[in-house]
PDB file of C-alpha atoms in Angstrom:
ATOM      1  CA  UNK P 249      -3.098 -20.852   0.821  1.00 59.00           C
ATOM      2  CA  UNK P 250      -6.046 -19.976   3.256  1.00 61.00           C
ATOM      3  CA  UNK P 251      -5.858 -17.183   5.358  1.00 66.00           C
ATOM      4  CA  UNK P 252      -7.615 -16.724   8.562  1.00 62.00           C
ATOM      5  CA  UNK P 253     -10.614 -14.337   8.029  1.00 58.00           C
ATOM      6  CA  UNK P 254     -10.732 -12.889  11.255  1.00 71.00           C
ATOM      7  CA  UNK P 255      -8.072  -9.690  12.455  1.00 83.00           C
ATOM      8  CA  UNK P 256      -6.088 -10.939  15.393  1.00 84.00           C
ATOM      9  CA  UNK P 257      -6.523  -7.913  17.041  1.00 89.00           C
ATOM     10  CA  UNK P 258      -8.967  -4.789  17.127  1.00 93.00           C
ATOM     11  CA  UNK P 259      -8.466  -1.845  14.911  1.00 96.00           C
ATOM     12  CA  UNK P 260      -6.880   1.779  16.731  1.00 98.00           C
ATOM     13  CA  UNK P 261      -7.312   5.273  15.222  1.00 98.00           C
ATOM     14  CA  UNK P 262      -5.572   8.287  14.590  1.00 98.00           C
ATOM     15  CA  UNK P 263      -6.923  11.427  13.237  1.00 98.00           C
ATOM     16  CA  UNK P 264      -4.944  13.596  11.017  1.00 97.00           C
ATOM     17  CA  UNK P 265      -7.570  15.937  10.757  1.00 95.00           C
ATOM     18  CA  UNK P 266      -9.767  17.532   8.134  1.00 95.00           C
ATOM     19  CA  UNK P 267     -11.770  14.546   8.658  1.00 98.00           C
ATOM     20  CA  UNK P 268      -9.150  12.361   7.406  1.00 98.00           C
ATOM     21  CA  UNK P 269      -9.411   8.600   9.724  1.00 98.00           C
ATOM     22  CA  UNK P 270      -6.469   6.174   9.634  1.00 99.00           C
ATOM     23  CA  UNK P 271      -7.720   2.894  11.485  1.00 99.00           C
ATOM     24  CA  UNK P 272      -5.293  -0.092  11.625  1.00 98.00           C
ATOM     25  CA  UNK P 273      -4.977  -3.555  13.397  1.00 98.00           C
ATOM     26  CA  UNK P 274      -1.563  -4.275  14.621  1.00 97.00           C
ATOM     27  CA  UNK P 275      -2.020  -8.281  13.721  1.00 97.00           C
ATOM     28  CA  UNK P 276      -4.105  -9.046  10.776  1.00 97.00           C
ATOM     29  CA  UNK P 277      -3.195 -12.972  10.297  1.00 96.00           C
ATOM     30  CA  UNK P 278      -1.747 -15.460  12.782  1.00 96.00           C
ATOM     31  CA  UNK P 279       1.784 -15.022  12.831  1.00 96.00           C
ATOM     32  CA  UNK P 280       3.094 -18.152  11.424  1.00 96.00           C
ATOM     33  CA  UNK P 281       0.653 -17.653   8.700  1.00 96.00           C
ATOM     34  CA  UNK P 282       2.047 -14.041   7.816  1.00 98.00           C
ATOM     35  CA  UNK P 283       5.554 -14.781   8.019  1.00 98.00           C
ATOM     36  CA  UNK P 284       4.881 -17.699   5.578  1.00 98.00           C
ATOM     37  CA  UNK P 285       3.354 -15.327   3.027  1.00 98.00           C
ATOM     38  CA  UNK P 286       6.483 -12.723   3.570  1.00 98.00           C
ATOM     39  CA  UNK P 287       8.084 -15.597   2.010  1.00 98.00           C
ATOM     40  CA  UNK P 288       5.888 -17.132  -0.504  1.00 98.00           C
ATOM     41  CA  UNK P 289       5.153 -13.395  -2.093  1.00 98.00           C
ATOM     42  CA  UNK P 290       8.937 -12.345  -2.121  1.00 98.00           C
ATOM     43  CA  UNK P 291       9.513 -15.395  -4.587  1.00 97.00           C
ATOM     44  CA  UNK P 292       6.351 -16.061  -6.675  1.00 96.00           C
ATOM     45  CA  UNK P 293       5.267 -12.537  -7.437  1.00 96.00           C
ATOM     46  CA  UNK P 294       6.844 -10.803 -10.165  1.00 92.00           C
ATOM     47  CA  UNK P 295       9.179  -8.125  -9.169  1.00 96.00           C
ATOM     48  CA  UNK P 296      10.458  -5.429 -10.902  1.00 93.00           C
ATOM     49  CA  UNK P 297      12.432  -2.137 -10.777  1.00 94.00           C
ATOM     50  CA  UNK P 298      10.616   0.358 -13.406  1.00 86.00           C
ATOM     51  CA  UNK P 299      11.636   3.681 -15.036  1.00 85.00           C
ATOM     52  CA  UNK P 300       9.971   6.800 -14.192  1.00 79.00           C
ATOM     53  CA  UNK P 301      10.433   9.858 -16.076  1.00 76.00           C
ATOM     54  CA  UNK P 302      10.163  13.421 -13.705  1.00 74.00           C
ATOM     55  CA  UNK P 303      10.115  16.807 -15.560  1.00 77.00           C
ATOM     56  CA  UNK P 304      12.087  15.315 -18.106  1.00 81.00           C
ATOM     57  CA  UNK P 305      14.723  12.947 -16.704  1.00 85.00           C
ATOM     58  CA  UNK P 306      14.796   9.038 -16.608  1.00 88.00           C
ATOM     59  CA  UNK P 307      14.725   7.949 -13.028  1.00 86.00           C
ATOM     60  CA  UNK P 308      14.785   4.327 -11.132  1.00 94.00           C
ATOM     61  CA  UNK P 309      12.024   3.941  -8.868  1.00 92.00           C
ATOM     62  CA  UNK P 310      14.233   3.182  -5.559  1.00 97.00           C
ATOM     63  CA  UNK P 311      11.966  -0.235  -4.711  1.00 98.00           C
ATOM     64  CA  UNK P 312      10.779  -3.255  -6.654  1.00 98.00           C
ATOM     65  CA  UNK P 313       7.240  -3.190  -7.460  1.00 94.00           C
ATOM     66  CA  UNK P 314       4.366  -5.187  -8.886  1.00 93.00           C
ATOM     67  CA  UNK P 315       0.839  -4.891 -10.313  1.00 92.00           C
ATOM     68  CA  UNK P 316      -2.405  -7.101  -9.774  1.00 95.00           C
ATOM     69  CA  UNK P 317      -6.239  -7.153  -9.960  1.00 95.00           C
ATOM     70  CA  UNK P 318      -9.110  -8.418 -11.692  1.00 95.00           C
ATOM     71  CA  UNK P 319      -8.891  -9.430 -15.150  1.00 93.00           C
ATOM     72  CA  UNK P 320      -9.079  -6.269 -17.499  1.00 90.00           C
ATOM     73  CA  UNK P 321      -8.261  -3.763 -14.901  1.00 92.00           C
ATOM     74  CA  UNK P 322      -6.282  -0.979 -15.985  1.00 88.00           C
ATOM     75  CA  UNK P 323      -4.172   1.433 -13.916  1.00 81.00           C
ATOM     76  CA  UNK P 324      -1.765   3.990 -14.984  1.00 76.00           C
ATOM     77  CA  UNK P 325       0.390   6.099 -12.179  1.00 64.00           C
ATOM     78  CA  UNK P 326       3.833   7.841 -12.826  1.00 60.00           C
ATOM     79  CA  UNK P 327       3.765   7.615 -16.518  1.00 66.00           C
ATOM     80  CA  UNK P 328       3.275   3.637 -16.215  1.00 70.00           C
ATOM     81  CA  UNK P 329       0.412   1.985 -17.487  1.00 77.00           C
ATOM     82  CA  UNK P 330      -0.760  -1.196 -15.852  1.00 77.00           C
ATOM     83  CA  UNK P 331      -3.074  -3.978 -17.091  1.00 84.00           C
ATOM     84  CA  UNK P 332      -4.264  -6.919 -14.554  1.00 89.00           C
ATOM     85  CA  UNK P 333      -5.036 -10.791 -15.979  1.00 89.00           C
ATOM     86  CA  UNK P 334      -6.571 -11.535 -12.770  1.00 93.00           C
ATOM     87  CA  UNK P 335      -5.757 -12.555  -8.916  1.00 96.00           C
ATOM     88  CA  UNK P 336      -3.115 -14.910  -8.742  1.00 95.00           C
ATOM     89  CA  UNK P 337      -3.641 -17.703  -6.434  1.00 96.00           C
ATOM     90  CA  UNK P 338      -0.870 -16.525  -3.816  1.00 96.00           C
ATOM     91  CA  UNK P 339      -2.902 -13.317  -3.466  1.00 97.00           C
ATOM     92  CA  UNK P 340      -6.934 -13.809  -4.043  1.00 96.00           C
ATOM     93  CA  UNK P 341      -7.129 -15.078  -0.209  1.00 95.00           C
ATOM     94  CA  UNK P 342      -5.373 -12.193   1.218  1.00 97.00           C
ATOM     95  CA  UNK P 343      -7.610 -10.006  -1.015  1.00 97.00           C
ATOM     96  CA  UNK P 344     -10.616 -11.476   0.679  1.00 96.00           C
ATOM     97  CA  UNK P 345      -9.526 -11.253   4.301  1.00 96.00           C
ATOM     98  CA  UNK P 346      -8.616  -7.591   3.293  1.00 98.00           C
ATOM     99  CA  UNK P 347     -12.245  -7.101   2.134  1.00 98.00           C
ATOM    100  CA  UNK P 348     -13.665  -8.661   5.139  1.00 96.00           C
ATOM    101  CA  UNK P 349     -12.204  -7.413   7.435  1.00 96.00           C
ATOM    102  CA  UNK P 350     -12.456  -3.438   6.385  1.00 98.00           C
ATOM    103  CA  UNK P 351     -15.904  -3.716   4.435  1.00 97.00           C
ATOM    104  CA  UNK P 352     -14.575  -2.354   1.442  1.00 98.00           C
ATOM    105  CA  UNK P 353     -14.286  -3.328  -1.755  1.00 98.00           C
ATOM    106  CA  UNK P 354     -10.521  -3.503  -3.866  1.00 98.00           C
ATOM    107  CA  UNK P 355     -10.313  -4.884  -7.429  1.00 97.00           C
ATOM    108  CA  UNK P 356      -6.397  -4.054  -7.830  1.00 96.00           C
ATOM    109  CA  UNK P 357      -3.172  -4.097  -5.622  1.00 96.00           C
ATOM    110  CA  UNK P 358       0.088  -2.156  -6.190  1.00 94.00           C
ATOM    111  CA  UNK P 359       2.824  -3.544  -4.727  1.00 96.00           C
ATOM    112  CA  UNK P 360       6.395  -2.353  -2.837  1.00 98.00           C
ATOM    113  CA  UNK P 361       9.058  -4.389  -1.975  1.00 99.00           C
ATOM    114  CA  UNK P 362      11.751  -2.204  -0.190  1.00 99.00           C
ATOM    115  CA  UNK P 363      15.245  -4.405  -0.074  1.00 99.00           C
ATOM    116  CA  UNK P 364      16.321  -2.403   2.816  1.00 99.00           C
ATOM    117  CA  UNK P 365      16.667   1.053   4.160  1.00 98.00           C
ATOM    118  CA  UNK P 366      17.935   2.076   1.254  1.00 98.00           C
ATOM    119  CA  UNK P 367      14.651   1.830  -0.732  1.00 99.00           C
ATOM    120  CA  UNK P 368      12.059   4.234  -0.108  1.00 98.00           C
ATOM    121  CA  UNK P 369       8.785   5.959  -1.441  1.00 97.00           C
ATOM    122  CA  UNK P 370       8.415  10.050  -1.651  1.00 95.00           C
ATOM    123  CA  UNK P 371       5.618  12.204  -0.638  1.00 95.00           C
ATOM    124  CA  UNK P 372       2.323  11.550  -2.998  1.00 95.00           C
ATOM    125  CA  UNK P 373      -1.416  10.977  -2.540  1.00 96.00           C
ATOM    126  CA  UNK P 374      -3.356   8.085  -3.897  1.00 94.00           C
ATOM    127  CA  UNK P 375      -5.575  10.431  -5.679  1.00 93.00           C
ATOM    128  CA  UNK P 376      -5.255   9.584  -9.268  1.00 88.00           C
ATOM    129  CA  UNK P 377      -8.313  10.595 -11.237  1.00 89.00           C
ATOM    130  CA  UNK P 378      -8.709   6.381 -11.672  1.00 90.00           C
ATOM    131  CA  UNK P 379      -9.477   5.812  -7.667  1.00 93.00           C
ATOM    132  CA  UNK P 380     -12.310   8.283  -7.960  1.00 93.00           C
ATOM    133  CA  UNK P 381     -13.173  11.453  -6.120  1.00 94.00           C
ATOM    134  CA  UNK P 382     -13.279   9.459  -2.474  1.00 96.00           C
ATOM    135  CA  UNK P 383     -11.123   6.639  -2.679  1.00 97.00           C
ATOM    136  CA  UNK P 384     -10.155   4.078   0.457  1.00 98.00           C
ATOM    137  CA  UNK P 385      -7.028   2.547   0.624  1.00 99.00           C
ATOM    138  CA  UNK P 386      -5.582  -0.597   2.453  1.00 99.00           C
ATOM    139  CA  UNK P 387      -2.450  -1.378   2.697  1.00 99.00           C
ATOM    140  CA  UNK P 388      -0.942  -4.442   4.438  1.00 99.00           C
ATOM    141  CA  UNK P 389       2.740  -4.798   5.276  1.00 99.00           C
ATOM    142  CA  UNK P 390       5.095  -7.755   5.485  1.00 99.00           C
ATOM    143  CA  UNK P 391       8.921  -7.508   7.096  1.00 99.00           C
ATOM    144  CA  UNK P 392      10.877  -5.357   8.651  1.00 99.00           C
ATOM    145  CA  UNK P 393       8.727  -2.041  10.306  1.00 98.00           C
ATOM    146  CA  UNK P 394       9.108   1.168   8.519  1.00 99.00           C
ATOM    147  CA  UNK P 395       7.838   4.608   9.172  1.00 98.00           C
ATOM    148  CA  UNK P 396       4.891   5.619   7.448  1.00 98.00           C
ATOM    149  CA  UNK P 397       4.844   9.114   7.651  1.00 98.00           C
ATOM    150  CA  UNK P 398       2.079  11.907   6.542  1.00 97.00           C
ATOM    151  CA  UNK P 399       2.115  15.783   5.841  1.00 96.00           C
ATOM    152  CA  UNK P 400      -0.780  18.022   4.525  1.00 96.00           C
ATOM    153  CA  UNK P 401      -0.654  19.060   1.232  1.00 94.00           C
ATOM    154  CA  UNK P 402      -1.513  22.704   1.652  1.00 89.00           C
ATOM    155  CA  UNK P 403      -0.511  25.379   4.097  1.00 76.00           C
ATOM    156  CA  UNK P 404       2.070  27.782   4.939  1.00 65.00           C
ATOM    157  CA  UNK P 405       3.462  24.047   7.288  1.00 71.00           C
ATOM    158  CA  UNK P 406       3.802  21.317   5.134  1.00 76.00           C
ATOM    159  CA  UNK P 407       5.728  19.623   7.714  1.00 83.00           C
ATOM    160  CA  UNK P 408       5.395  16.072   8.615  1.00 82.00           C
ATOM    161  CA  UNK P 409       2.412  15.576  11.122  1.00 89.00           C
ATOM    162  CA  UNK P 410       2.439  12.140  12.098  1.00 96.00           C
ATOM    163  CA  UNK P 411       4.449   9.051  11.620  1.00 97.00           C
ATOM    164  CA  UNK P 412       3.305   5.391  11.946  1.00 98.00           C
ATOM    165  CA  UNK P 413       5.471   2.510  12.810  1.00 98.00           C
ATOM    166  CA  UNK P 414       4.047  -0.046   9.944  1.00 98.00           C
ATOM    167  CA  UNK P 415       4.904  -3.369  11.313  1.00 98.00           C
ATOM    168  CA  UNK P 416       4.877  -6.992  10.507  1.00 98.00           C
ATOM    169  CA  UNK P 417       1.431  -8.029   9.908  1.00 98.00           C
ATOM    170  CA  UNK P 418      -0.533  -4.900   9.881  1.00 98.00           C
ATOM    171  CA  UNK P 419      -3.217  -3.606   7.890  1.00 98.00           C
ATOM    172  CA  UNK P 420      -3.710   0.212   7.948  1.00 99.00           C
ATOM    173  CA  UNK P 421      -7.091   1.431   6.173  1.00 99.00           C
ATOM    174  CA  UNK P 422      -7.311   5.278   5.020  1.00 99.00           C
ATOM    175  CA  UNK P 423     -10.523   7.069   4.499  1.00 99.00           C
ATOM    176  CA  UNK P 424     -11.001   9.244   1.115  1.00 98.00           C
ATOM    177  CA  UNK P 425     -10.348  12.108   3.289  1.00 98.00           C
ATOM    178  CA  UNK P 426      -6.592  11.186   3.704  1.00 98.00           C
ATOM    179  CA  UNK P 427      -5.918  11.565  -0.101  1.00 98.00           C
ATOM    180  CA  UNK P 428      -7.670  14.579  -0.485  1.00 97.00           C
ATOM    181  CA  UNK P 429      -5.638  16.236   2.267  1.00 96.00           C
ATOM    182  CA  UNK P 430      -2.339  14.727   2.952  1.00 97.00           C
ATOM    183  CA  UNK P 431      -0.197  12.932   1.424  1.00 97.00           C
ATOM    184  CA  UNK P 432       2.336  10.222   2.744  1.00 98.00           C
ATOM    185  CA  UNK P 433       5.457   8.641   2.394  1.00 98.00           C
ATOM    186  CA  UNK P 434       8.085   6.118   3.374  1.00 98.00           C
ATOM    187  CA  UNK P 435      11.411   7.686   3.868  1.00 98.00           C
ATOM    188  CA  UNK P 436      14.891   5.826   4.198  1.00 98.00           C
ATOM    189  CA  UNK P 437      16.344   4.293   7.072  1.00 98.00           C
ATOM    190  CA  UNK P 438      19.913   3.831   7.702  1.00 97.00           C
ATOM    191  CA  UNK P 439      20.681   0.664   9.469  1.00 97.00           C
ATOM    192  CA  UNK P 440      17.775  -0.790   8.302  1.00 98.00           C
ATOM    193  CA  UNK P 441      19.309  -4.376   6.468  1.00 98.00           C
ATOM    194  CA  UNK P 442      15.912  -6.321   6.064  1.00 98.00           C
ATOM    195  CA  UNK P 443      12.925  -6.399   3.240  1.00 98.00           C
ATOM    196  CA  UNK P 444       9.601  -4.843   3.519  1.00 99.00           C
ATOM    197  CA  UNK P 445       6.773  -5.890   1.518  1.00 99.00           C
ATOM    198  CA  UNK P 446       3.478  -3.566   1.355  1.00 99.00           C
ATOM    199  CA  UNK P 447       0.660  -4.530  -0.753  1.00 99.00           C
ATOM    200  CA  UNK P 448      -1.963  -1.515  -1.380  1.00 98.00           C
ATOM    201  CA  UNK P 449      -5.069  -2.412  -2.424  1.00 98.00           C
ATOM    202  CA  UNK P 450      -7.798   0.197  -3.949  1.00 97.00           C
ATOM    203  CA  UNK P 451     -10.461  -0.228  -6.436  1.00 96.00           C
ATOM    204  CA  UNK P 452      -9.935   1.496 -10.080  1.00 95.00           C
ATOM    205  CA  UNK P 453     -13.159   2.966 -11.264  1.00 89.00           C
ATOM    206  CA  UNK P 454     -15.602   1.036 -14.123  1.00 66.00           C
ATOM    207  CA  UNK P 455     -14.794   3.752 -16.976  1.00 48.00           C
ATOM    208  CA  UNK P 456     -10.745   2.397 -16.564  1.00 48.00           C
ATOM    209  CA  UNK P 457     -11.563  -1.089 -17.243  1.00 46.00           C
TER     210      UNK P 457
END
């Protein structure tokens, strides 16, 4: 599948502060083109539901996710260790367009599918010691919008600060300064009946490969 290479629309900002940037562009593909892909990746990539364990205990990650990159890539987050055998076909155009249109670099993407309202993601930071000391992250979204929301991770407040509608089609790019500061999440909805798909990309350091 080719993707157009070109956002449909200019990037906005927000800062958090602390120097931390969030920049997104509400339409990053032609809309027939990303509702097509909603569809192609909810049946051809492979899904799961993994096991977690949290001071202890055995829990069920409440979302389906998935794990790709370049060949020989190696990521390991929550006590899961993941191992890339390349792009897959579905995904390498995307992943260019991505790179193009950020001017960035990503050699792996973790994905989230969220069933419904239901499914959700807690508070964390993309700051494992694998993305480096100042990683970016991209992450594009498919489906149903869902609040993305952000708190700092320090301080007497570590109330949420901001929340961003991620929508059908948008790409969001966060400096390094967003992981080292805040971290984010994507809380339940009730009501909410439809699928979300969010594909993160980032780029796993040379010594992990």
């Amino acid at each position: 599948m080719s993707v157009n290479t070109s956002p449909m629309t200019p990037p906005r900002y927000h800062d958090l502060g602390q120097g931390a940037r969030l920049q997104w562009w509400p339409a990053l593909l032609p809309d027939d083109q990303a509702t097509h892909l909603l569809q192609q990746l909810t049946e051809a990539l492979a899904w799961q539901q993994p096991q977690v364990r949290v001071y202890g205990r055995i829990h069920t990650v409440p979302r389906l996710t998935c794990w790709h990159g370049e060949a020989g890539i190696r990521y390991r987050y929550s006590g899961l260790e993941h191992c890339a055998t390349g792009w897959p076909v579905i995904l390498q155009p995307l992943h260019d367009a991505i790179e193009t249109c950020t001017g960035k670099m990503f050699n792996s993407m973790l994905g989230n599918l969220y069933r419904d309202g239901r499914d959700s993601m807690g508070y964390h930071s993309d700051d494992e010691s694998e993305l480096g000391n100042a990683p970016w992250i991209a992450s594009y979204s498919l489906g149903v919008s869902r609040d993305f929301v952000f708190r700092p991770k320090t301080g007497s407040h570590r109330r949420q600060c901001f929340s961003l509608p991620l929508g059908h089609n948008q790409l969001l790019l966060m400096n390094p300064a967003v992981q080292q500061h805040f971290q984010h999440a994507l809380p339940r909805r009730a009501g909410v009946n439809e699928l979300r798909i969010n594909l993160t990309f980032r780029s796993i350091q040379a010594k992990n490969r």
